[in-house]
Short mmCIF file of C-alpha atoms in Angstrom, two decimals:
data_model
loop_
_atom_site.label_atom_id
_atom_site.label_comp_id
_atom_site.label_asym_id
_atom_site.label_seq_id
_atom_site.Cartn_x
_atom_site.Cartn_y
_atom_site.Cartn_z
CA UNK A 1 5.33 -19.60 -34.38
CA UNK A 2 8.84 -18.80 -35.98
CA UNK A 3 9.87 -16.50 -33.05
CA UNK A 4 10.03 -20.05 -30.63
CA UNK A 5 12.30 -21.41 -33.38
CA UNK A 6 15.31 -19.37 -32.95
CA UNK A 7 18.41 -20.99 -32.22
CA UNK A 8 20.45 -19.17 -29.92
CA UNK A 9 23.89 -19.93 -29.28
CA UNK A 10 24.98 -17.79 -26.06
CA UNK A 11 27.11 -18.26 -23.70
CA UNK A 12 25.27 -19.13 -20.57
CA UNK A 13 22.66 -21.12 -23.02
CA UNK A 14 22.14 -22.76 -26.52
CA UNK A 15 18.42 -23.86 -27.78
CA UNK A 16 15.60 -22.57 -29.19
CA UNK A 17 14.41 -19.34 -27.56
CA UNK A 18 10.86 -20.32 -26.22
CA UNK A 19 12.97 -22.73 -23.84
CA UNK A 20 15.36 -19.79 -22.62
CA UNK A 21 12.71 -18.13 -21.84
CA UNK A 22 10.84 -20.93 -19.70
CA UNK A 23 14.23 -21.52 -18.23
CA UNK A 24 14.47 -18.26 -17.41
CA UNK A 25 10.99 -17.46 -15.86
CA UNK A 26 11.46 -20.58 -14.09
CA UNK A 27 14.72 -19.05 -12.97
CA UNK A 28 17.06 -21.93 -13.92
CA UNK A 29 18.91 -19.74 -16.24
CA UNK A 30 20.26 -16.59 -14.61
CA UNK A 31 18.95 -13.84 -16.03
CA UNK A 32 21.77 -11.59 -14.79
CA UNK A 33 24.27 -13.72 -16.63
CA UNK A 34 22.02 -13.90 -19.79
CA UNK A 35 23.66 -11.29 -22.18
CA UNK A 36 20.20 -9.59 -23.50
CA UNK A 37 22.25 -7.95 -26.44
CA UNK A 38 23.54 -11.34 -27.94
CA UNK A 39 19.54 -12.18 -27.77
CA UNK A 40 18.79 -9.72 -30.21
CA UNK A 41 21.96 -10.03 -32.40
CA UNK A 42 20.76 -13.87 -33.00
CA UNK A 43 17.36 -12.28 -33.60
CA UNK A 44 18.80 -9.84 -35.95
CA UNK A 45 20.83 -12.58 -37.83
CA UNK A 46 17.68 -14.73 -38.14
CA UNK A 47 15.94 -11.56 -39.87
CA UNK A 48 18.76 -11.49 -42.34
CA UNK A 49 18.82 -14.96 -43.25
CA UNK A 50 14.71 -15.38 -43.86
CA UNK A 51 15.37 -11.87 -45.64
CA UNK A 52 11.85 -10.72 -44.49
CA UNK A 53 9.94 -9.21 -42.36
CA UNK A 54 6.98 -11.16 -40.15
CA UNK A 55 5.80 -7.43 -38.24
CA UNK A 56 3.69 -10.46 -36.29
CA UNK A 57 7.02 -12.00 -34.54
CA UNK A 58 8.90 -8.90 -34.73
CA UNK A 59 6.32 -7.28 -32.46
CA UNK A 60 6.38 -10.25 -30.69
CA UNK A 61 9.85 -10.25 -29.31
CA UNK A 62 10.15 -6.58 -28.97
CA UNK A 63 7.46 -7.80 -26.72
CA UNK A 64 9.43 -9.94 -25.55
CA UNK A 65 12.76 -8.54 -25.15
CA UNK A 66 11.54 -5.66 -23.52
CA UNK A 67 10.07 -7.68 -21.13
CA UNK A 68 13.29 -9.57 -20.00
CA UNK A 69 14.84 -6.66 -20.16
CA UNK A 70 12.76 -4.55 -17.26
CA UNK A 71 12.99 -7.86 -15.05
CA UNK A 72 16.91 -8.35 -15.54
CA UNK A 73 16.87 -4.31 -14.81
CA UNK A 74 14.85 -4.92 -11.71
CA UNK A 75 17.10 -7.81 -10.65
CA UNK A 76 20.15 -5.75 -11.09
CA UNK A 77 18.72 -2.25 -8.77
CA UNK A 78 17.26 -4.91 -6.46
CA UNK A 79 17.57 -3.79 -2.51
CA UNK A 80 19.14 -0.70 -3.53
CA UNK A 81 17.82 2.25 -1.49
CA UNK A 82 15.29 -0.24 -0.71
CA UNK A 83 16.78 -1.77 2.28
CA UNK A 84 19.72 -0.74 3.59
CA UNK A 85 19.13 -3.34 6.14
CA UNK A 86 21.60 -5.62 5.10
CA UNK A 87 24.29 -3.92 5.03
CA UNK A 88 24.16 -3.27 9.31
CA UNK A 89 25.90 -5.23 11.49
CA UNK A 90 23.44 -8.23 12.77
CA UNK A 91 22.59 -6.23 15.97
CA UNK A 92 22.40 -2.70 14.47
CA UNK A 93 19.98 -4.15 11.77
CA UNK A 94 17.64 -5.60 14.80
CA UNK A 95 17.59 -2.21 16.41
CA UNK A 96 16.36 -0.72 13.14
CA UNK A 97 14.30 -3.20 12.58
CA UNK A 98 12.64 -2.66 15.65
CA UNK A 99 12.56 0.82 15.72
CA UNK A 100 10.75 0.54 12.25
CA UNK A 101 8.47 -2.00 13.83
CA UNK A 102 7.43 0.29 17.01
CA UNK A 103 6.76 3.50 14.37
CA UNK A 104 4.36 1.09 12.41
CA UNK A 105 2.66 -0.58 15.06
CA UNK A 106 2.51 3.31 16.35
CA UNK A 107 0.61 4.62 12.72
CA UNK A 108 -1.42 1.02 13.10
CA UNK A 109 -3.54 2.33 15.96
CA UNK A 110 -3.42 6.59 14.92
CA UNK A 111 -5.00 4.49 11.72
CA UNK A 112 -7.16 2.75 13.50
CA UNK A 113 -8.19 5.66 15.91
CA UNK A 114 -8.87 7.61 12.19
CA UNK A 115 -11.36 5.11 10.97
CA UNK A 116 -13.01 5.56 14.08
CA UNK A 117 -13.05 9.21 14.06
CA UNK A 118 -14.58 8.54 10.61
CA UNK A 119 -17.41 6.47 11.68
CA UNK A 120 -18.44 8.92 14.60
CA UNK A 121 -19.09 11.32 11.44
CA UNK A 122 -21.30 8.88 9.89
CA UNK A 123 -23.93 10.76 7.80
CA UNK A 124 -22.67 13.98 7.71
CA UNK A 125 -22.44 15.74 4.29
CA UNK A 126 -21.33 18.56 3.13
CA UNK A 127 -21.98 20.94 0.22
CA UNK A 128 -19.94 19.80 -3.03
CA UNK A 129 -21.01 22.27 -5.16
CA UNK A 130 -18.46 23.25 -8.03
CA UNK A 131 -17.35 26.66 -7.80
CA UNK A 132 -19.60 29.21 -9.79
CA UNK A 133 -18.37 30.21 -13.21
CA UNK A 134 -17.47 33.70 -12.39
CA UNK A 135 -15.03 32.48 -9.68
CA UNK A 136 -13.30 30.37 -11.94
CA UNK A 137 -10.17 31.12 -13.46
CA UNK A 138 -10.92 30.56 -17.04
CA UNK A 139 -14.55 31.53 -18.57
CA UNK A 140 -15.79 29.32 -21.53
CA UNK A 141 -18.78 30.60 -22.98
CA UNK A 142 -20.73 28.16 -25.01
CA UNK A 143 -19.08 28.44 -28.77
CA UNK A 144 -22.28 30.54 -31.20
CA UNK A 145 -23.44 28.40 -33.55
CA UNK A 146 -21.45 24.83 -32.23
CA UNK A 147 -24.34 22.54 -33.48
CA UNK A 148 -24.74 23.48 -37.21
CA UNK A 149 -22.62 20.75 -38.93
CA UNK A 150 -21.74 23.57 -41.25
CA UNK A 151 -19.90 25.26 -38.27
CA UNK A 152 -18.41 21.43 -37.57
CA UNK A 153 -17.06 20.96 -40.72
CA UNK A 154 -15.02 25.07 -41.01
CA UNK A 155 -13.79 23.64 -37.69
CA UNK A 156 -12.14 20.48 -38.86
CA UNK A 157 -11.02 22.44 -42.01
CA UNK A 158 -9.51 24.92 -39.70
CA UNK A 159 -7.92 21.91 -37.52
CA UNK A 160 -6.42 19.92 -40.92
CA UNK A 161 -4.94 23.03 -42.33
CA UNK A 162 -1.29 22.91 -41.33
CA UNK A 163 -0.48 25.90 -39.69
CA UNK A 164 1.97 28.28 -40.64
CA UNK A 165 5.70 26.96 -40.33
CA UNK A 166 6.75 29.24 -37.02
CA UNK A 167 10.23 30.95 -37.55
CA UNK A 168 12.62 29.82 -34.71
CA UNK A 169 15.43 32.02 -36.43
CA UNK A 170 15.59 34.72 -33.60
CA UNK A 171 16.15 31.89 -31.08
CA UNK A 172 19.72 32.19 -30.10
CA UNK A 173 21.28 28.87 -28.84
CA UNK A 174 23.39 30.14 -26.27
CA UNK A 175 26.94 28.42 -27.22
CA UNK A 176 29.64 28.09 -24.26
CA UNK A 177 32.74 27.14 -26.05
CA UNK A 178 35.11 23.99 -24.03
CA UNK A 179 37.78 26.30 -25.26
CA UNK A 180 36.69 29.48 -23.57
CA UNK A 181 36.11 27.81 -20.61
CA UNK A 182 39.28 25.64 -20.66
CA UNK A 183 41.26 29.23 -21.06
CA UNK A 184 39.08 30.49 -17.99
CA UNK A 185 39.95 27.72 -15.49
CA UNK A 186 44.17 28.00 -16.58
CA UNK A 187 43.91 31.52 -15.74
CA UNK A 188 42.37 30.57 -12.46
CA UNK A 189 44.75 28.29 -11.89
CA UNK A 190 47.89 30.16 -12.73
CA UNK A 191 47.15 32.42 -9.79
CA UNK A 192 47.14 29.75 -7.47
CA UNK A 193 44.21 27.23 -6.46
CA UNK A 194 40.48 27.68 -6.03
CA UNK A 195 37.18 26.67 -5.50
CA UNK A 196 34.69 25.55 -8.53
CA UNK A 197 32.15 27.74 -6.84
CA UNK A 198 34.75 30.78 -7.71
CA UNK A 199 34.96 29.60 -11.19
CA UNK A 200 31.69 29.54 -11.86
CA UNK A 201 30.12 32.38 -9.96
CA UNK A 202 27.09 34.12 -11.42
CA UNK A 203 27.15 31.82 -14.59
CA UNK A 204 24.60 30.26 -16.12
CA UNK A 205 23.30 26.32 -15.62
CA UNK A 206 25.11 25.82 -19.37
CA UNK A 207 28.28 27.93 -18.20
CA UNK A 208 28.56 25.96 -15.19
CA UNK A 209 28.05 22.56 -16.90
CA UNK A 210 30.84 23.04 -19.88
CA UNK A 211 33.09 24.52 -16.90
CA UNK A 212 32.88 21.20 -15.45
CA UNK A 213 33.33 19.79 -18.34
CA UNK A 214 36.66 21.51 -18.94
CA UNK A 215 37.63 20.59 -15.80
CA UNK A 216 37.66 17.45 -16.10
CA UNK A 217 39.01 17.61 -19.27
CA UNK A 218 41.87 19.44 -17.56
CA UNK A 219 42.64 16.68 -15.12
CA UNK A 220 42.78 14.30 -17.60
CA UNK A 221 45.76 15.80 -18.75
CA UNK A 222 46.55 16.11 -15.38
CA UNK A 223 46.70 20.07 -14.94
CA UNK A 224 44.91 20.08 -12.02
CA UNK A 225 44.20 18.17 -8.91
CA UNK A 226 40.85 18.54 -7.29
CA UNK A 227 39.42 17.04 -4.01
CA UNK A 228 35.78 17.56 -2.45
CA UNK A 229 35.88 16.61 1.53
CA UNK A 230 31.85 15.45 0.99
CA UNK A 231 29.06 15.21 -1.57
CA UNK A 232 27.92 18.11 -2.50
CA UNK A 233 30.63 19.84 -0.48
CA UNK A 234 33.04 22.64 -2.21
CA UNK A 235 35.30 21.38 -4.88
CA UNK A 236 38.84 22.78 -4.45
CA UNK A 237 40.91 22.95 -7.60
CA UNK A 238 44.56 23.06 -7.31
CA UNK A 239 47.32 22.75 -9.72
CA UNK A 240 49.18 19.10 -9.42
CA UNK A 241 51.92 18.53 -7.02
CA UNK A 242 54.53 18.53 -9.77
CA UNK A 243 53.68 21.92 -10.71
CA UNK A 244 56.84 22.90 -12.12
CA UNK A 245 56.41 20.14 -14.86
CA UNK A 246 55.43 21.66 -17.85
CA UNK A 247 52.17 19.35 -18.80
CA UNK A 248 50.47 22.45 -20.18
CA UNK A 249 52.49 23.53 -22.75
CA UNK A 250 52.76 19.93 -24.01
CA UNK A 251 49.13 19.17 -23.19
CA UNK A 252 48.38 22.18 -25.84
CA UNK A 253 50.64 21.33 -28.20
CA UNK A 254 49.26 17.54 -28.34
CA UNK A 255 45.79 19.16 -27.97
CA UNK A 256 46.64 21.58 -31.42
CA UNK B 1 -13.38 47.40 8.47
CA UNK B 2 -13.73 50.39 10.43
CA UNK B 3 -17.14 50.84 9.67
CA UNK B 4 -19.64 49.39 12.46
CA UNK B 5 -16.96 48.85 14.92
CA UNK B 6 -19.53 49.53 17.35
CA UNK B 7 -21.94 47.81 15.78
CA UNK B 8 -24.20 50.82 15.39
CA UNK B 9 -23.90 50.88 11.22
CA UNK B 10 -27.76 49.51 10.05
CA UNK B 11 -26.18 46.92 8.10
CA UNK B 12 -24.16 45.52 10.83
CA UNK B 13 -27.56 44.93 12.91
CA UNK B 14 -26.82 41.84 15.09
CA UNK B 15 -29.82 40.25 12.45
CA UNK B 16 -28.80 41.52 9.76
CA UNK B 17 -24.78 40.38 10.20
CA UNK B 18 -26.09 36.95 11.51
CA UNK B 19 -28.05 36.80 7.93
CA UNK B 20 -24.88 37.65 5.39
CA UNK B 21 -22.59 35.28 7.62
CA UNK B 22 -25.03 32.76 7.36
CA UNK B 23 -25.54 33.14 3.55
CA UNK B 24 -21.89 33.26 2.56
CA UNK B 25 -21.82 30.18 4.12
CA UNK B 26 -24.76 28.65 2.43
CA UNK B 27 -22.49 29.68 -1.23
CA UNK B 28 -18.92 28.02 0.31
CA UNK B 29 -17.92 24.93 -0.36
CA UNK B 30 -15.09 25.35 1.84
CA UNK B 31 -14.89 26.36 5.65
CA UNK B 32 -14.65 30.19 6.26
CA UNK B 33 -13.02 30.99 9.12
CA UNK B 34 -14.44 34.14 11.96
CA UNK B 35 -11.33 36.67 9.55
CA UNK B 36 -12.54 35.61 6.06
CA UNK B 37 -16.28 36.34 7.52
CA UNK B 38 -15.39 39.25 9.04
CA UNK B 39 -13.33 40.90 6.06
CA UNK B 40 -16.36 40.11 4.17
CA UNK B 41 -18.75 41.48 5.78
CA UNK B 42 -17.04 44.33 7.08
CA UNK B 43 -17.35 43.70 10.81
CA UNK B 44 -15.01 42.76 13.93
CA UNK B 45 -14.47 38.73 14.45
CA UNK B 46 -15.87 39.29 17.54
CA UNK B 47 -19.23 40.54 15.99
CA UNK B 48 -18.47 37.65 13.84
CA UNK B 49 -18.28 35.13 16.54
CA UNK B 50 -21.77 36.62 18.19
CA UNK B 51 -23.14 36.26 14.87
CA UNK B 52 -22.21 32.71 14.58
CA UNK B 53 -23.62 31.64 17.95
CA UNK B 54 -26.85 33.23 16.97
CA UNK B 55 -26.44 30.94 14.09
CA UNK B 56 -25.60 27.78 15.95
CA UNK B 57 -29.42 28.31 17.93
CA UNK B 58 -30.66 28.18 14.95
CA UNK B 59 -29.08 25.40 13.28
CA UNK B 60 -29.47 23.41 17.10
CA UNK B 61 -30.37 19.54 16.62
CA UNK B 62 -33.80 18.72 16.14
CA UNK B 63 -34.53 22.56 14.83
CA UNK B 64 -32.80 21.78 11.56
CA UNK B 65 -31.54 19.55 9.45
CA UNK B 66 -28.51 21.55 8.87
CA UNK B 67 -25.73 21.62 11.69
CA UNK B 68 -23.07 24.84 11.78
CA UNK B 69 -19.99 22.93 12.46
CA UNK B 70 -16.19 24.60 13.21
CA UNK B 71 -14.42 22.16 11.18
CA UNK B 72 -10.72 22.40 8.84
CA UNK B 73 -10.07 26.08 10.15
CA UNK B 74 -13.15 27.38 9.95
CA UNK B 75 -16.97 27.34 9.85
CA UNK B 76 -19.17 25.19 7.73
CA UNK B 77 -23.23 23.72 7.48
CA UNK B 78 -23.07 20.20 7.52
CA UNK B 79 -25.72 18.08 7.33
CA UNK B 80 -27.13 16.28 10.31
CA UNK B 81 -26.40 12.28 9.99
CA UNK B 82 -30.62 11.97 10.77
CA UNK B 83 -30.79 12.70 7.21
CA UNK B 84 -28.24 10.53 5.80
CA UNK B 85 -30.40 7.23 4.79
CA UNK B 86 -32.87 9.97 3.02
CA UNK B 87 -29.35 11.36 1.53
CA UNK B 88 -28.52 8.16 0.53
CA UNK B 89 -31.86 7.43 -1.20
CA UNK B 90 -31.67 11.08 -3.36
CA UNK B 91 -27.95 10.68 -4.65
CA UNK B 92 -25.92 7.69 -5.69
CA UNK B 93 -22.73 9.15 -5.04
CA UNK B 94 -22.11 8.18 -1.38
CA UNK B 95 -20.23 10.14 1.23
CA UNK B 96 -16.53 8.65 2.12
CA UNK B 97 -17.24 5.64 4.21
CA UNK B 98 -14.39 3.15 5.12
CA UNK B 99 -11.00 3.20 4.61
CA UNK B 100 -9.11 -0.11 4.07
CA UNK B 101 -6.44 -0.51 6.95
CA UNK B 102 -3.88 0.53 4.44
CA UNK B 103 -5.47 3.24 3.23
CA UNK B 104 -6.34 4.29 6.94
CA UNK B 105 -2.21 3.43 7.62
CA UNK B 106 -1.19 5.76 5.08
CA UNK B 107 -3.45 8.69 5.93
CA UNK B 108 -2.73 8.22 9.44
CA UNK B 109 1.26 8.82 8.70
CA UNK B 110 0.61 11.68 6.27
CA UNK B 111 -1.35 13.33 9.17
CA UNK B 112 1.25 13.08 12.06
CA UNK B 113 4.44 13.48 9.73
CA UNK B 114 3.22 15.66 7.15
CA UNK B 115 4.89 16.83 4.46
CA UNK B 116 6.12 13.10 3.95
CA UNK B 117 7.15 11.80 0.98
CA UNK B 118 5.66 7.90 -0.37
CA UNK B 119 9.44 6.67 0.02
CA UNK B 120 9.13 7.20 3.95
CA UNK B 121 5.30 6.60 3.94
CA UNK B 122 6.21 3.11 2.45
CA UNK B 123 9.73 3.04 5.11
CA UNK B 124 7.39 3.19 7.74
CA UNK B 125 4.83 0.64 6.91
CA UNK B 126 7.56 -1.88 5.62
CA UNK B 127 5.37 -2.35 2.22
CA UNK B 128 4.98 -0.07 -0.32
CA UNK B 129 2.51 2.82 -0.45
CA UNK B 130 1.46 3.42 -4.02
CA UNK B 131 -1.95 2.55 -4.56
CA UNK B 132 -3.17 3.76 -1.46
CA UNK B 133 -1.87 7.25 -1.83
CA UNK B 134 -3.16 7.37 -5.41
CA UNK B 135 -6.55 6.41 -3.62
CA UNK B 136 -6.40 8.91 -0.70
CA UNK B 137 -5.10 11.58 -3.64
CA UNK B 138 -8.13 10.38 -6.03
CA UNK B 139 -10.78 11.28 -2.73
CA UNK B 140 -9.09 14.11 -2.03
CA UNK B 141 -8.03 13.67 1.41
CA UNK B 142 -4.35 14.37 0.55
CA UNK B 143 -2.61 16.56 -2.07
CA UNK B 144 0.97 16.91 -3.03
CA UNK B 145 3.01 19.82 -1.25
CA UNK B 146 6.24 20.65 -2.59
CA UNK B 147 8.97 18.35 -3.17
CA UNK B 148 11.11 17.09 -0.61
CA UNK B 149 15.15 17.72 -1.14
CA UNK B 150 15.72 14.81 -3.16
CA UNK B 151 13.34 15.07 -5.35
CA UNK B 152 10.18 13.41 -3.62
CA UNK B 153 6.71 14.35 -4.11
CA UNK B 154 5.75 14.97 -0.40
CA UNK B 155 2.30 14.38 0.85
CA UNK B 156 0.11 16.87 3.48
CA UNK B 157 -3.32 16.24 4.05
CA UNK B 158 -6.44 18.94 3.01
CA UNK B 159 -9.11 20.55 4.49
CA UNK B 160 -11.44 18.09 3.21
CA UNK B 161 -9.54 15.45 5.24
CA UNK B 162 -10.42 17.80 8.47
CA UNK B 163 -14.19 17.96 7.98
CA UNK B 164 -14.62 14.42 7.09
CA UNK B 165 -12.78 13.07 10.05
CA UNK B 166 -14.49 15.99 12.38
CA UNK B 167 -11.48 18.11 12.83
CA UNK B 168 -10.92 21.72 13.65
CA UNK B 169 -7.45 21.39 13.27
CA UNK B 170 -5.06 19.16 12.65
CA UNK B 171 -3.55 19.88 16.67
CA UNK B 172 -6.98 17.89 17.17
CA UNK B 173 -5.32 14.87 16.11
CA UNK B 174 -4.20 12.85 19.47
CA UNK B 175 -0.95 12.93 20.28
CA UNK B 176 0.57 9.71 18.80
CA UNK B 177 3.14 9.14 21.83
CA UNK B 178 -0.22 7.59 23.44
CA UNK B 179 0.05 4.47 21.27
CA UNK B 180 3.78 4.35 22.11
CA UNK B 181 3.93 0.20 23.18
CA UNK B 182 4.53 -0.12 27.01
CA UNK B 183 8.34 -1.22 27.70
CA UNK B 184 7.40 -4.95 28.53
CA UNK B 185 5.65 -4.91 25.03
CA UNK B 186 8.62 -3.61 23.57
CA UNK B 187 11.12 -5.69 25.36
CA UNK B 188 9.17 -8.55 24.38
CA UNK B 189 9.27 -7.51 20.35
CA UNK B 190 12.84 -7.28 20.52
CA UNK B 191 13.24 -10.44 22.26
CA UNK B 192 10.99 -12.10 19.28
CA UNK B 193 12.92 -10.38 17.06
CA UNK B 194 16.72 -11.36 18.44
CA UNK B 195 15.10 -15.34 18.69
CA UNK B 196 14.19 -15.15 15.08
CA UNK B 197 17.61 -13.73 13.54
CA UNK B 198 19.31 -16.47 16.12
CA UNK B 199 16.88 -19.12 14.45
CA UNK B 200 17.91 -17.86 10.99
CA UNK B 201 21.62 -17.49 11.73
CA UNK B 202 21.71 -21.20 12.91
CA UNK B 203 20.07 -22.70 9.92
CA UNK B 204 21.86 -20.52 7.60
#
């Protein structure tokens, strides 16, 4: 086993790495603090040094790594959207608690009042039958001729030939330049302030995309101010409270 | 449509009408309800609903082994349960028999809340849903029905669910408020509940 062997010289750990991870499934090392990254560096520098490849260990801590790597994920999203319970106040957290407890216990005896329902139609059946071919949607007729192996083999020749390379060049990638739509939101702006729905009305998904990409190009340079009261509420887009400063002009110039 | 509206047409005979209804639903799998049968055959619902009563003498217990049943919006033969342990001999495949209690849980919320997505399913039964809505979607007792506005797969139940649990409708389901716990009960969960985060609070 050469994989065990690794010495690993990280910060919240040094030893071979069959013992980080025992420590770690036996959660004496943190795996939040363990820095998964330096794992594989070591792991890479060990390749270098034996100079080959064992695809047998490699495998095995791709394995390995991947492994740690969904638990430490898990770890780090744990309780989120989950439960929100811990974030109430002692008391509110009871009520919700209890509210949650009444709907269950409610659904506890609907389900049990189900399976009951369910039993009282003990032994009654009902037709299963497919639907008949004509009402289907697609009609496949048995193929003429599909049991002669001569018919078999045309088939597979058919299936290896590589079929014809298929041109892609009418396919127009629809290009929305930062430029164009950097030049779009200054004119906006000159005439005073607006909404990102304004700027972006009856464009496309793409349009609207690079648009906010521009704009927040744009207030990195600090040309524009923007504020949204709520999520997923109307962005408003105004120019900066020192409007009179000339950032654009300069902005431009550093930007040519 | 028109045609027969009296009845008088020779193939809207009260036999004859009684005969197609009762062979178009011999050939559906699913329930037809009096408008599908009456589009079809080209007769008023109300000849329709004559039509199926004559059926319903004929398909009485203990004159056939076939019951007509109104069941999931509609009309359907079922079998009668006398036959079931002969049933049960003839195919392997057995009819839906038990539910576990969280597969019964789950199918239970779907029904009342429906469309409900498995993030609430699992919100209201405190553990997570997963494997028994993939079993309830595997037997075909609930199907996926749009997604809900953040992106959930939300949950409704089908019409299968309605004739296997003996349902016209799903306004046949009782109303839940009627397992609503009594106020002493539920004074006495929250007291339970208050004691225990004390109990925690002082040892923490």
């Amino acid at each position: 086993m050469v994989l065990a062997s690794i010495e690993l010289d990280l910060d919240v750990f040094s030893g071979p790495f069959d013992l980080l991870l025992t420590l770690v499934l036996r959660e004496e090392v943190d795996l939040l603090e363990l820095s998964l990254a330096d794992v594989v560096l070591a792991y890479l520098d060990h390749l270098e040094t034996r100079g080959e490849l064992d695809l047998e260990a490699a495998t095995e801590f791709v394995l390995l790594i991947a492994a740690l790597l969904e638990l430490k994920s898990r770890l780090m999203l744990a309780g989120e959207g989950e439960d929100d319970l811990a974030e109430l106040e002692p008391l509110e957290a009871a009520e919700e608690l209890l509210a949650r407890m009444l709907d269950a216990r409610r659904y506890r005896a609907a389900a049990a009042h189900l399976a009951q329902m369910l039993a009282r139609e003990d032994g009654v059946r009902f037709r299963e039958a497919p639907l008949p071919l004509a009402l289907r949607r697609t009609v496949i007729p048995p193929a003429d001729g599909s049991a002669d192996p001569a018919s078999l083999g045309e088939a597979m020749g058919r299936l290896l030939a590589a079929p014809p390379q298929i041109s892609l060049e009418h396919v127009a990638v629809r290009i929305v330049p930062v430029a164009e739509r950097l030049a779009h939101l200054r004119e906006l702006l000159r005439r005073g302030s607006f909404s990102f729905d304004e700027a972006v009305a009856g464009a496309d998904r793409m349009t609207v995309a690079v648009t906010l990409f521009a704009l927040l190009e744009l207030y990195k340079r600090g040309e524009v101010d923007w504020t949204q009261e709520q999520t997923f509420g109307e962005i408003s887009i105004t120019a900066p409270a020192a409007a009179n400063d000339p950032a654009p002009a300069r902005a431009e110039a550093a930007a040519g | 449509m028109s045609v027969g509206e009296n009845g008088a047409s020779p193939a809207h005979e009260e036999g004859a009408l009684a005969r197609a209804v009762e062979a178009l639903l011999f050939l559906s799998t699913d329930p037809l309800s009096a408008a599908e049968l009456a589009d079809a055959t080209e007769s008023s619902e109300t000849q329709v609903r004559e039509a199926l009563e004559r059926l319903a003498e004929r398909y009485a217990p203990a004159v056939s082994g076939i019951r007509l049943r109104e069941l999931g919006g509609g009309f359907t033969f079922a079998t009668d349960p006398e036959s079931e342990p002969a049933a049960r001999r003839l195919f392997s495949r057995t009819r839906l028999q038990t539910l576990t209690p969280a597969q019964a849980e789950t199918l239970a919320i779907v029904g009342y809340l429906q469309p409900v997505s498995r993030p609430e399913i699992a919100r209201i039964r405190g553990v997570s849903a997963d494997s028994a809505t993939a079993t309830l979607l595997d037997r075909d007792l609930i199907e996926e029905a749009g997604q809900s506005q953040f992106g959930a797969v939300l949950y409704r139940t089908t019409t299968r669910f309605l004739k296997l649990f003996g349902l016209r409708s799903l306004e046949e389901l009782p109303d839940i408020v009627q397992w609503d716990p009594t106020p002493e009960e539920e004074a006495q969960l929250r007291e339970r509940l208050l004691a225990a985060g004390d109990a925690r609070a002082a040892s923490g």
